[in-house]
């Protein structure tokens, strides 16, 4: 099965994607993580992508679509994957659907985390992530604190802030999200594969709540 995570920056889709990836033993593919890794390693792709990412804009479709198609062609994703941060435009969604039909026609489910913008801004400016890319755990200095400040609970690595997690860039990213998301959400709704959650981000158990709702939904819907 392919699980497509939809939701604005800060909606918690990355954290939920990681949990679902463990639960269903599916590879978690985050286009944002792949771009950040390329930026860190100063690859050609990283240099190009950073011109857009640092401004809160989308990386152009041609770069992004090729990247995802290559990743989805690898052996470890033949049973499906969790797609986090892709598709973000209708064109990406159409290209993904074509790719899945032609290469690996297994079931697709889209999960939308629907959260008010003001909550998202608060979440993103307080977000910190694990610097160890094998781990990549996500914390929040207000809502999901690590046990020890600045240190990852899971692997002990240093926690860092993403360069694009500042108030100005997050407002730009939210605008970009709203410009594109309506069409994508409609797209998956029309395909009858959309499952929408309205998480209460102030609840201590928001992640567990999201996870159990998605599991319940998948139990009903997924046949292969
Ligand atoms: P967030 O959901 O918090 O914005 P991501 O890690 O998913 O964070 O993405 C970070 C940045 O990477 C985005 O703002 C965008 O510039 C770029 N990016 C990620 N995925 C895509 C995509 N599918 N298409 C275009 N740009 C993307
Ligand atoms: Zn870690």
Short mmCIF file of C-alpha atoms and ligand atoms in Angstrom, two decimals:
data_model
loop_
_atom_site.label_atom_id
_atom_site.label_comp_id
_atom_site.label_asym_id
_atom_site.label_seq_id
_atom_site.Cartn_x
_atom_site.Cartn_y
_atom_site.Cartn_z
CA UNK A 1 0.00 0.00 0.00
CA UNK A 2 1.02 3.59 -0.60
CA UNK A 3 0.08 6.04 2.15
CA UNK A 4 0.14 9.66 1.04
CA UNK A 5 0.45 12.15 3.88
CA UNK A 6 -1.26 15.47 3.25
CA UNK A 7 -1.17 18.49 5.53
CA UNK A 8 0.42 21.87 5.99
CA UNK A 9 3.91 22.49 7.36
CA UNK A 10 3.78 21.71 11.07
CA UNK A 11 0.65 19.57 10.84
CA UNK A 12 2.51 16.59 12.27
CA UNK A 13 2.55 14.57 9.08
CA UNK A 14 6.25 13.76 9.39
CA UNK A 15 5.88 12.42 12.92
CA UNK A 16 2.79 10.40 12.03
CA UNK A 17 4.51 9.12 8.88
CA UNK A 18 7.38 7.76 10.98
CA UNK A 19 4.98 5.90 13.27
CA UNK A 20 3.02 4.47 10.35
CA UNK A 21 6.25 3.39 8.73
CA UNK A 22 7.12 1.29 11.81
CA UNK A 23 3.57 0.00 12.19
CA UNK A 24 3.19 -1.22 8.62
CA UNK A 25 6.85 -1.84 7.84
CA UNK A 26 6.78 0.57 4.92
CA UNK A 27 9.64 2.83 3.88
CA UNK A 28 9.11 6.48 4.83
CA UNK A 29 9.97 8.76 1.92
CA UNK A 30 10.12 12.44 2.84
CA UNK A 31 11.01 14.71 -0.07
CA UNK A 32 11.92 17.48 2.41
CA UNK A 33 14.39 15.13 4.17
CA UNK A 34 15.91 14.08 0.85
CA UNK A 35 16.36 17.72 -0.19
CA UNK A 36 17.87 18.66 3.19
CA UNK A 37 20.32 15.76 2.98
CA UNK A 38 21.36 16.93 -0.50
CA UNK A 39 21.77 20.51 0.73
CA UNK A 40 23.96 19.32 3.59
CA UNK A 41 26.11 17.26 1.22
CA UNK A 42 26.25 20.14 -1.27
CA UNK A 43 25.13 18.02 -4.23
CA UNK A 44 23.96 19.58 -7.51
CA UNK A 45 20.36 18.76 -6.58
CA UNK A 46 20.90 20.28 -3.15
CA UNK A 47 22.25 23.53 -4.58
CA UNK A 48 19.33 23.87 -6.97
CA UNK A 49 16.71 22.91 -4.38
CA UNK A 50 18.06 25.29 -1.75
CA UNK A 51 17.36 28.31 -3.95
CA UNK A 52 13.66 27.56 -3.51
CA UNK A 53 13.56 25.98 -0.06
CA UNK A 54 15.31 28.90 1.64
CA UNK A 55 12.55 31.18 0.33
CA UNK A 56 9.74 28.86 1.35
CA UNK A 57 8.89 28.13 -2.29
CA UNK A 58 8.33 24.75 -3.92
CA UNK A 59 11.19 23.04 -5.69
CA UNK A 60 10.24 22.80 -9.42
CA UNK A 61 8.15 19.79 -10.42
CA UNK A 62 10.66 18.32 -12.88
CA UNK A 63 13.38 17.97 -10.20
CA UNK A 64 10.96 16.66 -7.59
CA UNK A 65 9.07 14.19 -9.76
CA UNK A 66 12.24 12.55 -11.12
CA UNK A 67 13.62 12.26 -7.63
CA UNK A 68 10.51 10.46 -6.35
CA UNK A 69 10.19 8.20 -9.40
CA UNK A 70 13.79 7.08 -8.94
CA UNK A 71 13.23 6.40 -5.28
CA UNK A 72 10.01 4.48 -5.96
CA UNK A 73 11.83 2.30 -8.48
CA UNK A 74 14.04 0.77 -5.80
CA UNK A 75 13.58 -2.72 -4.47
CA UNK A 76 12.77 -1.80 -0.85
CA UNK A 77 9.52 -0.07 -1.83
CA UNK A 78 7.92 -2.85 -3.86
CA UNK A 79 5.27 -3.33 -1.14
CA UNK A 80 4.53 0.39 -1.12
CA UNK A 81 5.74 3.37 0.91
CA UNK A 82 4.68 6.28 3.03
CA UNK A 83 4.97 9.45 0.98
CA UNK A 84 5.50 12.52 3.15
CA UNK A 85 5.65 15.89 1.39
CA UNK A 86 4.83 14.48 -2.05
CA UNK A 87 2.70 15.11 -4.06
CA UNK A 88 2.37 18.82 -3.41
CA UNK A 89 0.98 19.92 -6.78
CA UNK A 90 -1.74 18.42 -8.97
CA UNK A 91 0.86 17.74 -11.64
CA UNK A 92 2.92 15.75 -9.12
CA UNK A 93 -0.22 13.83 -8.10
CA UNK A 94 -1.02 12.93 -11.71
CA UNK A 95 2.53 11.84 -12.42
CA UNK A 96 2.53 9.72 -9.28
CA UNK A 97 -0.71 8.04 -10.23
CA UNK A 98 0.65 7.23 -13.71
CA UNK A 99 3.83 5.85 -12.21
CA UNK A 100 1.96 3.64 -9.74
CA UNK A 101 -0.42 2.34 -12.43
CA UNK A 102 2.43 1.46 -14.77
CA UNK A 103 4.96 0.11 -12.31
CA UNK A 104 3.42 -1.10 -9.10
CA UNK A 105 -0.38 -1.00 -9.10
CA UNK A 106 -1.11 -1.41 -5.40
CA UNK A 107 -3.64 0.43 -3.28
CA UNK A 108 -3.24 4.12 -2.42
CA UNK A 109 -4.65 5.85 0.67
CA UNK A 110 -4.34 9.58 1.40
CA UNK A 111 -4.35 10.87 4.99
CA UNK A 112 -5.00 14.58 5.53
CA UNK A 113 -4.13 16.35 8.79
CA UNK A 114 -6.35 19.42 8.87
CA UNK A 115 -5.22 22.07 11.40
CA UNK A 116 -5.83 25.84 11.71
CA UNK A 117 -3.01 28.08 10.42
CA UNK A 118 -2.30 29.93 13.65
CA UNK A 119 -1.67 26.64 15.45
CA UNK A 120 0.65 25.60 12.66
CA UNK A 121 2.79 28.72 12.95
CA UNK A 122 3.21 28.15 16.70
CA UNK A 123 4.18 24.59 16.08
CA UNK A 124 6.70 25.24 13.36
CA UNK A 125 8.60 28.04 15.11
CA UNK A 126 9.08 25.74 18.13
CA UNK A 127 10.05 22.67 16.14
CA UNK A 128 13.44 21.00 16.55
CA UNK A 129 14.65 17.87 14.78
CA UNK A 130 17.27 15.22 15.46
CA UNK A 131 20.53 15.94 13.61
CA UNK A 132 21.11 12.22 13.03
CA UNK A 133 19.50 11.51 9.68
CA UNK A 134 19.04 7.81 10.41
CA UNK A 135 16.80 8.90 13.27
CA UNK A 136 15.25 12.21 12.23
CA UNK A 137 12.92 12.35 15.27
CA UNK A 138 10.82 15.52 15.51
CA UNK A 139 10.25 17.46 18.76
CA UNK A 140 8.60 20.68 19.80
CA UNK A 141 9.98 22.85 22.58
CA UNK A 142 6.40 23.58 23.72
CA UNK A 143 4.24 20.60 22.89
CA UNK A 144 6.55 17.63 22.54
CA UNK A 145 9.63 18.33 24.62
CA UNK A 146 12.62 16.02 24.63
CA UNK A 147 13.43 14.61 28.08
CA UNK A 148 16.72 16.49 28.08
CA UNK A 149 16.83 19.88 26.39
CA UNK A 150 18.59 19.82 23.02
CA UNK A 151 19.14 16.04 23.01
CA UNK A 152 17.21 13.36 21.10
CA UNK A 153 15.38 10.90 23.41
CA UNK A 154 15.79 8.09 20.92
CA UNK A 155 19.42 8.27 19.81
CA UNK A 156 21.11 10.89 22.01
CA UNK A 157 22.15 13.13 19.08
CA UNK A 158 21.92 16.90 19.13
CA UNK A 159 18.61 18.52 18.24
CA UNK A 160 18.74 21.27 15.63
CA UNK A 161 16.38 23.79 14.10
CA UNK A 162 15.58 23.62 10.40
CA UNK A 163 16.81 26.70 8.55
CA UNK A 164 13.34 27.26 7.08
CA UNK A 165 11.47 26.98 10.41
CA UNK A 166 11.22 30.70 11.13
CA UNK A 167 8.05 32.75 11.26
CA UNK A 168 8.60 34.56 7.96
CA UNK A 169 9.35 31.44 5.92
CA UNK A 170 6.56 29.48 7.55
CA UNK A 171 3.99 32.09 6.51
CA UNK A 172 5.29 31.82 2.93
CA UNK A 173 5.14 28.01 3.12
CA UNK A 174 1.58 28.16 4.42
CA UNK A 175 0.59 30.41 1.54
CA UNK A 176 2.19 27.99 -0.94
CA UNK A 177 0.41 25.12 0.82
CA UNK A 178 -3.00 26.78 0.54
CA UNK A 179 -2.40 27.73 -3.10
CA UNK A 180 -1.85 24.07 -4.01
CA UNK A 181 -3.55 21.92 -1.43
CA UNK A 182 -7.20 22.51 -2.32
CA UNK A 183 -6.78 20.87 -5.71
CA UNK A 184 -4.77 17.95 -4.38
CA UNK A 185 -7.26 17.28 -1.60
CA UNK A 186 -10.09 17.34 -4.15
CA UNK A 187 -8.09 15.04 -6.37
CA UNK A 188 -7.81 12.33 -3.71
CA UNK A 189 -11.36 12.96 -2.53
CA UNK A 190 -12.63 12.32 -6.07
CA UNK A 191 -10.65 9.09 -6.16
CA UNK A 192 -12.44 8.14 -2.92
CA UNK A 193 -9.23 7.48 -1.04
CA UNK A 194 -9.12 10.52 1.26
CA UNK A 195 -9.20 10.14 5.05
CA UNK A 196 -9.30 13.46 6.96
CA UNK A 197 -8.22 13.94 10.59
CA UNK A 198 -8.75 17.08 12.69
CA UNK A 199 -6.06 16.61 15.31
CA UNK A 200 -6.09 18.59 18.54
CA UNK A 201 -2.46 19.64 18.62
CA UNK A 202 -2.74 20.79 22.24
CA UNK A 203 -3.52 17.27 23.39
CA UNK A 204 -0.67 15.27 24.91
CA UNK A 205 -1.88 12.20 23.09
CA UNK A 206 -2.34 13.74 19.66
CA UNK A 207 0.12 11.37 17.99
CA UNK A 208 -1.42 8.24 19.55
CA UNK A 209 -4.91 9.51 18.66
CA UNK A 210 -3.92 10.11 15.04
CA UNK A 211 -2.23 6.75 14.82
CA UNK A 212 -5.16 4.78 16.18
CA UNK A 213 -7.62 6.57 13.88
CA UNK A 214 -5.51 5.85 10.83
CA UNK A 215 -5.05 2.22 11.86
CA UNK A 216 -8.82 1.85 12.31
CA UNK A 217 -9.43 3.36 8.91
CA UNK A 218 -6.86 1.19 7.16
CA UNK A 219 -8.25 -1.95 8.73
CA UNK A 220 -11.56 -1.19 7.09
CA UNK A 221 -10.31 0.06 3.75
CA UNK A 222 -7.17 -1.75 2.82
CA UNK A 223 -7.50 -5.06 1.14
CA UNK A 224 -3.92 -5.62 -0.03
P1 LIG B 1 7.15 21.26 5.51
O1 LIG B 1 6.01 20.31 5.29
O2 LIG B 1 7.36 21.59 6.94
O3 LIG B 1 7.13 22.49 4.64
P2 LIG B 1 9.09 19.50 4.13
O4 LIG B 1 10.26 18.94 4.83
O5 LIG B 1 8.05 18.58 3.62
O6 LIG B 1 8.49 20.55 5.15
O7 LIG B 1 9.59 20.41 2.90
C1 LIG B 1 10.54 21.43 3.05
C2 LIG B 1 10.70 22.19 1.74
O8 LIG B 1 11.16 21.29 0.72
C3 LIG B 1 9.39 22.77 1.18
O9 LIG B 1 9.10 24.06 1.72
C4 LIG B 1 9.72 22.82 -0.33
O10 LIG B 1 10.53 23.94 -0.63
C5 LIG B 1 10.57 21.57 -0.54
N1 LIG B 1 9.75 20.40 -0.98
C6 LIG B 1 9.50 19.28 -0.27
N2 LIG B 1 8.69 18.43 -0.95
C7 LIG B 1 8.40 19.05 -2.13
C8 LIG B 1 7.57 18.72 -3.26
N3 LIG B 1 6.89 17.58 -3.32
N4 LIG B 1 7.52 19.60 -4.28
C9 LIG B 1 8.21 20.76 -4.24
N5 LIG B 1 8.97 21.15 -3.20
C10 LIG B 1 9.08 20.31 -2.15
ZN1 LIG B 2 17.62 10.96 17.17
#
